CSV table of N, CA and C in Angstrom, one decimal:
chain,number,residue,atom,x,y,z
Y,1,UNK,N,0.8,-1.2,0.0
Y,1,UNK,CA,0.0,0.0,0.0
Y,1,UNK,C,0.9,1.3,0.0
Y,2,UNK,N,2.0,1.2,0.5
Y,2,UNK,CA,2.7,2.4,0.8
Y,2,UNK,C,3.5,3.0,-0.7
Y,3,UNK,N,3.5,1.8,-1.4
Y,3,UNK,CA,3.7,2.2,-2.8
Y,3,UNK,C,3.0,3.2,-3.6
Y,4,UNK,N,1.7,3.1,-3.2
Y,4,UNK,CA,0.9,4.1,-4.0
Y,4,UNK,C,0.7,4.9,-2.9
Y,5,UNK,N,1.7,5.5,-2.2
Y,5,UNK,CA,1.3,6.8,-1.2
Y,5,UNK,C,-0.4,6.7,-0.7
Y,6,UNK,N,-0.9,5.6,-0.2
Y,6,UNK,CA,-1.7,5.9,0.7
Y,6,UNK,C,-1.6,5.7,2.1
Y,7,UNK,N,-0.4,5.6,2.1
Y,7,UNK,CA,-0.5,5.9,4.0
Y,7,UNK,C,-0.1,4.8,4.8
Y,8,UNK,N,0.1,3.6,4.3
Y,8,UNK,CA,0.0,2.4,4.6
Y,8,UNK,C,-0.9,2.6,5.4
Y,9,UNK,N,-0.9,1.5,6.4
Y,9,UNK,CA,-1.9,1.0,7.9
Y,9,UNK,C,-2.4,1.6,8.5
Y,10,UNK,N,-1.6,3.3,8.7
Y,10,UNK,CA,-2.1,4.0,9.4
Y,10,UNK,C,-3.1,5.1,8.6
Y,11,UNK,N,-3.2,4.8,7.1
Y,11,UNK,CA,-3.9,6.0,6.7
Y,11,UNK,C,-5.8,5.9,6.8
Y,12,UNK,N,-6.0,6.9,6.2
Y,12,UNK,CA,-7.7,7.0,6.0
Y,12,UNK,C,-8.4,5.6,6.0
Y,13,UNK,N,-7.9,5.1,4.7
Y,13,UNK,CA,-9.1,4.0,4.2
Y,13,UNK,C,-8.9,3.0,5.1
Y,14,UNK,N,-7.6,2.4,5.5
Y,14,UNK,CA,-7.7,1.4,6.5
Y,14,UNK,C,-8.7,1.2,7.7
Y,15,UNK,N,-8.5,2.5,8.3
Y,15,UNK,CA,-9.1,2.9,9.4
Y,15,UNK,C,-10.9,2.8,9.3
Y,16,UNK,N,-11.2,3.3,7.8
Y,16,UNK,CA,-12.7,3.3,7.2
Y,16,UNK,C,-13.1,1.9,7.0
Y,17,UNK,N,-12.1,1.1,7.2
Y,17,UNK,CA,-12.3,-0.4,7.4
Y,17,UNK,C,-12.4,-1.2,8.4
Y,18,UNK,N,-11.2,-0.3,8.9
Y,18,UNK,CA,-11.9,-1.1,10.4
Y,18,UNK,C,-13.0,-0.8,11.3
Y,19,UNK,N,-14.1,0.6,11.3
Y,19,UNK,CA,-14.6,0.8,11.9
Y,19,UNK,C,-16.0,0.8,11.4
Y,20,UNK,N,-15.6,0.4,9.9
Y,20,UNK,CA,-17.0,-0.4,9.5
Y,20,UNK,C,-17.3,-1.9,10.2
Y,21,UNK,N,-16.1,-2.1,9.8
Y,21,UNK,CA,-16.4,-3.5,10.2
Y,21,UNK,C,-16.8,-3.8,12.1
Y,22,UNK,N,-16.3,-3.0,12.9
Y,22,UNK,CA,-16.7,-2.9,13.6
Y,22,UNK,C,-18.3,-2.6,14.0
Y,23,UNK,N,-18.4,-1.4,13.1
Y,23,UNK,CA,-20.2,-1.2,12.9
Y,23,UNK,C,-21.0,-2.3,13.0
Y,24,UNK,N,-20.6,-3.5,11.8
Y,24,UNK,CA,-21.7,-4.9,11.3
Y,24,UNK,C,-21.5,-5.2,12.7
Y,25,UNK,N,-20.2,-5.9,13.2
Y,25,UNK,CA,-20.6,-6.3,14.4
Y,25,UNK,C,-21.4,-6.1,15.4
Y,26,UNK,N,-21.1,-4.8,15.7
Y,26,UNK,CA,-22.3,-4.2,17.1
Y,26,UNK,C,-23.7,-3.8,16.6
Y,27,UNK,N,-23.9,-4.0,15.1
Y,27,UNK,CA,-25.1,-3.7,14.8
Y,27,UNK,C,-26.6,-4.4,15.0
Y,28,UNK,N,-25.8,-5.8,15.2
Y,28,UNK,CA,-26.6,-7.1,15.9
Y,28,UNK,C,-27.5,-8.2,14.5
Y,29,UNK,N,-28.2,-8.9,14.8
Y,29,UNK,CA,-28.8,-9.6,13.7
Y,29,UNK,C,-29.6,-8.6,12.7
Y,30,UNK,N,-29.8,-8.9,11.7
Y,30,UNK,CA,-30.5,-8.3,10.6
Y,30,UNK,C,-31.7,-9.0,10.4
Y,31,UNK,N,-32.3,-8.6,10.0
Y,31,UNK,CA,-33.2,-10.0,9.6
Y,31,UNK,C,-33.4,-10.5,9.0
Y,32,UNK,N,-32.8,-10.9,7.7
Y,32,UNK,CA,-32.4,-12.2,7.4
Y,32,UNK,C,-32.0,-13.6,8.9
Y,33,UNK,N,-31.0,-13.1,9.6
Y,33,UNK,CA,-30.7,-13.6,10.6
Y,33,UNK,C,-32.1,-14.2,11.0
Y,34,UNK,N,-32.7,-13.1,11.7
Y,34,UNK,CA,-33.8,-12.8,12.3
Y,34,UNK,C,-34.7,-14.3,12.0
Y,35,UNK,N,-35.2,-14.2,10.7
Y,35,UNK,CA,-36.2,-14.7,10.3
Y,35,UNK,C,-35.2,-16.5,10.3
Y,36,UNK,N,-34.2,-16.8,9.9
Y,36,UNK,CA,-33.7,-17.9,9.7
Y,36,UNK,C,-33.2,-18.5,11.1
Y,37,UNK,N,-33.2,-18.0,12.3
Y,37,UNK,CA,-33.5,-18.4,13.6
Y,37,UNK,C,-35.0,-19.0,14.0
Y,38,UNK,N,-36.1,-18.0,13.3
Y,38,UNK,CA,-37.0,-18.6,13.5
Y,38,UNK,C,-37.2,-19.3,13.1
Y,39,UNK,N,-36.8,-20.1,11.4
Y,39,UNK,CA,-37.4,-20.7,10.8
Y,39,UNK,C,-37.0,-22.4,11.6
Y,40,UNK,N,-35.7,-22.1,12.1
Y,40,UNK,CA,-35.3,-23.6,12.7
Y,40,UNK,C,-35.8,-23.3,14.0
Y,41,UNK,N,-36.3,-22.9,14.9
Y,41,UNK,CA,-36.6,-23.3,16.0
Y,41,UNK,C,-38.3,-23.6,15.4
Y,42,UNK,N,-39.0,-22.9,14.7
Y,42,UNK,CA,-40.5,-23.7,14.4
Y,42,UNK,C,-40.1,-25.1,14.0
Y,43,UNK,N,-39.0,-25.1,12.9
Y,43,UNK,CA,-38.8,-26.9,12.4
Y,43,UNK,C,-38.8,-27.9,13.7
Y,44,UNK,N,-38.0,-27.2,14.8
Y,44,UNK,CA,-37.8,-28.1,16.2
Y,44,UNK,C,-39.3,-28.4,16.7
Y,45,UNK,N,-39.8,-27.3,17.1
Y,45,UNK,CA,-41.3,-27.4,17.9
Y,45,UNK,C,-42.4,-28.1,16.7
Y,46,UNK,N,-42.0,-28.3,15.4
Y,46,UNK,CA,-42.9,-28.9,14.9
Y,46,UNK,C,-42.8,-30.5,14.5
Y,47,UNK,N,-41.7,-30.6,14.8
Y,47,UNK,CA,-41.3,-32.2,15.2
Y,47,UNK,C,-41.6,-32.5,16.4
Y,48,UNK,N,-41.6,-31.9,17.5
Y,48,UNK,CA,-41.7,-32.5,18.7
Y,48,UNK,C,-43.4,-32.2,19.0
Y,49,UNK,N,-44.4,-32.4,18.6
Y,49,UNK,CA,-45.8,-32.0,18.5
Y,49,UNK,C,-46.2,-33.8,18.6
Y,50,UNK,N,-47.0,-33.8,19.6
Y,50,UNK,CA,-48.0,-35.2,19.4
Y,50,UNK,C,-49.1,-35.0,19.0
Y,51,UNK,N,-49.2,-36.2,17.9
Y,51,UNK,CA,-50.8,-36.0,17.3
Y,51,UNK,C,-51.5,-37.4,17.9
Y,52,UNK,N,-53.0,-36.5,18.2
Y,52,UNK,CA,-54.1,-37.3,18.3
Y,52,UNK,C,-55.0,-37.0,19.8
């Protein structure tokens, strides 16, 4: 990186990387998430159901 004068490690964009990525983390499930949590815990509760 330091080849093309951006700063290496310590410049701008690195930093815009790390503190994105930090963002996703603390931003918590999405829902996609959301919804694909539910979908396997109904699959659980609908296998364990007695009929009759």
């Amino acid at each position: 990186m330091s080849r093309c004068r951006s700063g290496g490690a310590s410049g701008p964009l690195p930093a815009l990387f790390r503190s994105g990525r930090t963002a996703r983390i603390l931003d918590g499930p999405d829902e996609f998430h959301i919804s694909s949590v539910a979908r396997r815990v109904l699959r659980g509760v609908a296998g364990t159901r007695r009929e009759g």
